[in-house]
Short mmCIF file of N, CA and C in Angstrom, two decimals:
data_model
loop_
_atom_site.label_atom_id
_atom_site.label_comp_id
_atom_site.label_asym_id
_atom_site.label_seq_id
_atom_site.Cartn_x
_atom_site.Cartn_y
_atom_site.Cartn_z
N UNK A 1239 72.12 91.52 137.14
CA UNK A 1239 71.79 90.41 136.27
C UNK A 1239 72.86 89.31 136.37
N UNK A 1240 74.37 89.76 136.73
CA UNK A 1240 75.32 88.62 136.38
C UNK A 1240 75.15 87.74 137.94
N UNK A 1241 74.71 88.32 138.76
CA UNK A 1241 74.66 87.44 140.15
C UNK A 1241 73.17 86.20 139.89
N UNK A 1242 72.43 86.90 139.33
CA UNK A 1242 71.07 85.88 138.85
C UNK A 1242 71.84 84.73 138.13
N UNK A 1243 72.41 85.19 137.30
CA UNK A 1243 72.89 83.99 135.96
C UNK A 1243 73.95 83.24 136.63
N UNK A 1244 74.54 83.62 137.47
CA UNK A 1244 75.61 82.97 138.74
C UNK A 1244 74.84 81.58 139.30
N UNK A 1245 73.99 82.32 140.22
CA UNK A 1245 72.81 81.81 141.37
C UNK A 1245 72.44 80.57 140.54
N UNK A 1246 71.66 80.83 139.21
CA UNK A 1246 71.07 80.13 138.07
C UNK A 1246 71.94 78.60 137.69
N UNK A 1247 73.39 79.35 137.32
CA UNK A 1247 73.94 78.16 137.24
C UNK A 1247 74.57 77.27 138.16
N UNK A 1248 74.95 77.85 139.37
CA UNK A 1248 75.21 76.93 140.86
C UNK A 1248 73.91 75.82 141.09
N UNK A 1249 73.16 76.42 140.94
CA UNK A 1249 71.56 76.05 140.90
C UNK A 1249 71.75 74.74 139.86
N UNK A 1250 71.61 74.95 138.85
CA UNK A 1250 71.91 73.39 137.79
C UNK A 1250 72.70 72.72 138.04
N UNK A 1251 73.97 73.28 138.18
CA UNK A 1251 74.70 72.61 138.61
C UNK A 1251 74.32 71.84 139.77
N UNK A 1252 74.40 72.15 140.85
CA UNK A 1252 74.61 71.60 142.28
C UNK A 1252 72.99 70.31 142.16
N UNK A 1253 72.12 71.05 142.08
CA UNK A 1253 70.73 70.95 142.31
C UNK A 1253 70.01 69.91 141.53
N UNK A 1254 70.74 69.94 139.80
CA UNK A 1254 69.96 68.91 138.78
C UNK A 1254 71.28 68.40 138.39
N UNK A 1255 72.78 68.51 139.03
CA UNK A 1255 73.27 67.54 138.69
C UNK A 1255 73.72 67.83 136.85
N UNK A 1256 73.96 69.06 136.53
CA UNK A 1256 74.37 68.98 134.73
C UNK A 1256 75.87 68.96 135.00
N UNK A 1257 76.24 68.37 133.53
CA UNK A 1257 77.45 68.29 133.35
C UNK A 1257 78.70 69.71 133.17
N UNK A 1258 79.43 69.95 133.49
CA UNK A 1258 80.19 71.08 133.34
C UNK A 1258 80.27 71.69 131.99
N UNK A 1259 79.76 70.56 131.20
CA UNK A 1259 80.68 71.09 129.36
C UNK A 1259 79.12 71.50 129.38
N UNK A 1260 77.51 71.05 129.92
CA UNK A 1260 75.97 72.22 129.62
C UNK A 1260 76.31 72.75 130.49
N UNK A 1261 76.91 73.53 131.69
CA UNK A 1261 76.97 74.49 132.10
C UNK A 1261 77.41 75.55 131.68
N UNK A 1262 78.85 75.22 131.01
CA UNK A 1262 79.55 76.25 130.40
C UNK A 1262 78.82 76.42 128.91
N UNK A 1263 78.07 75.74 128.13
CA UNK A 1263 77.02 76.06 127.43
C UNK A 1263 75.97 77.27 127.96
N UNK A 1264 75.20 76.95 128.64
CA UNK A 1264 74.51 77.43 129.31
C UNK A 1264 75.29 79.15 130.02
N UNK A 1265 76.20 79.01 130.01
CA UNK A 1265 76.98 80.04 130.69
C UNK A 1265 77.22 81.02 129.70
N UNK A 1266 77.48 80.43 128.28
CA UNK A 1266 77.77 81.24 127.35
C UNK A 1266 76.75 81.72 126.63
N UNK A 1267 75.84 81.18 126.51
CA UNK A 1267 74.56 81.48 125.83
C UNK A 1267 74.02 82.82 126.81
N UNK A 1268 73.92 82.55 128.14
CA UNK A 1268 73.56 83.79 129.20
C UNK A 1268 74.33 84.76 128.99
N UNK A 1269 75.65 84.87 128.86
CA UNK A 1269 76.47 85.63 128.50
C UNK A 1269 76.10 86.71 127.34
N UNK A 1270 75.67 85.99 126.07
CA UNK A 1270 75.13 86.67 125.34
C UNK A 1270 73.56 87.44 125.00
N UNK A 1271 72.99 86.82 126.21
CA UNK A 1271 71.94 87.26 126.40
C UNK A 1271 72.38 88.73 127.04
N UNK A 1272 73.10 88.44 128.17
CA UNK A 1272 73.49 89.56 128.85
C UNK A 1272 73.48 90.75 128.17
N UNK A 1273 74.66 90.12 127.33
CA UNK A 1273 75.50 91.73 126.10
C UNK A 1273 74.42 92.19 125.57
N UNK A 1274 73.21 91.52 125.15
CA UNK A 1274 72.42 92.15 124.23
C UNK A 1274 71.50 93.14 125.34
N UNK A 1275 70.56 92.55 126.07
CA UNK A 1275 70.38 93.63 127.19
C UNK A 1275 71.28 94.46 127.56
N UNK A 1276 72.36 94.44 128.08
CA UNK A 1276 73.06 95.89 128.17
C UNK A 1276 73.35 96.95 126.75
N UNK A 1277 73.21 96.20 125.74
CA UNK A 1277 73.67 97.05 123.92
C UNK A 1277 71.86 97.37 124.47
N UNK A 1278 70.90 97.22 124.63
CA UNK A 1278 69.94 97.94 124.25
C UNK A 1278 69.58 98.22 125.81
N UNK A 1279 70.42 98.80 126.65
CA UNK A 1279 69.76 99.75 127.78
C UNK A 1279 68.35 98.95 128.42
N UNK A 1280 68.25 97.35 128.76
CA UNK A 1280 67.76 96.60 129.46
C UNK A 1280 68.32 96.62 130.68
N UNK A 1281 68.32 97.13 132.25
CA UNK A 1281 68.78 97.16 133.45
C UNK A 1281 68.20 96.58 134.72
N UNK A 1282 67.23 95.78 134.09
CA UNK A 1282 66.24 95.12 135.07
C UNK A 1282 65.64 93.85 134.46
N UNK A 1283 65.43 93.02 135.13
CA UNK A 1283 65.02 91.39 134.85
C UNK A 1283 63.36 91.79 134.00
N UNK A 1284 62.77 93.24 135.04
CA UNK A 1284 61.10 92.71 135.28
C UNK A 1284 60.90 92.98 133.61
N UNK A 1285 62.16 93.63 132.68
CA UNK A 1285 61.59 94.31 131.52
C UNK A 1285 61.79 93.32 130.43
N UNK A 1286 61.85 92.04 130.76
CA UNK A 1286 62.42 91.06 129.95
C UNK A 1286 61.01 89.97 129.56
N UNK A 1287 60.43 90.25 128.05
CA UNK A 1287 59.70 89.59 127.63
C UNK A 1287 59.73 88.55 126.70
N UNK A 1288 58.80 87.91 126.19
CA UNK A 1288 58.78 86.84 124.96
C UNK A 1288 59.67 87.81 124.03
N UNK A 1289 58.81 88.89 123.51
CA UNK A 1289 59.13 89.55 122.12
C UNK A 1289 60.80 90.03 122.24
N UNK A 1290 61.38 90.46 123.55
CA UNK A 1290 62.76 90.55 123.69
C UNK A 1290 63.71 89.51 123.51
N UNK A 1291 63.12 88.26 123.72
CA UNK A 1291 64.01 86.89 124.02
C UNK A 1291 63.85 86.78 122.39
N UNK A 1292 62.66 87.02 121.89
CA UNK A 1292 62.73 86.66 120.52
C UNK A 1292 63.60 87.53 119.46
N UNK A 1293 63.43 88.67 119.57
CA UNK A 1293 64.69 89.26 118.93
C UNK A 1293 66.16 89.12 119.42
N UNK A 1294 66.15 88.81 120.49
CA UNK A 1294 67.82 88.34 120.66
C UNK A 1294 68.04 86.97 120.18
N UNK A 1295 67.57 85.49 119.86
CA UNK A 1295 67.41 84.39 119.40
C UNK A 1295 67.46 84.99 117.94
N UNK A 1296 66.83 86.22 116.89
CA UNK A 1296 66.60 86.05 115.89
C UNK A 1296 67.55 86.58 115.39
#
């Protein structure tokens, strides 16, 4: 997952041109997405739904 969120942000960066201070936004917010998938034994992208994104946001 941390090489996706890597890829992801080289990607904005390089590609659409964002500023470093929404990247590192963006970097930290993924970050915590991360932690929460690994605290609940998430190990794969394909298992990642609405209702998951929504309890980690809530």
């Amino acid at each position: 997952m941390e090489t996706i969120i890597e890829e992801y942000l080289r990607f904005i960066q390089i590609e659409k041109g964002l500023s470093s201070n929404t990247i590192g936004a963006y970097r930290r917010d993924l970050k915590k997405y991360q932690d929460y998938m690994t605290e609940h034994h998430i190990s794969h992208i394909d298992f990642i739904d609405r209702q998951l994104i929504q309890e980690c946001l809530g």
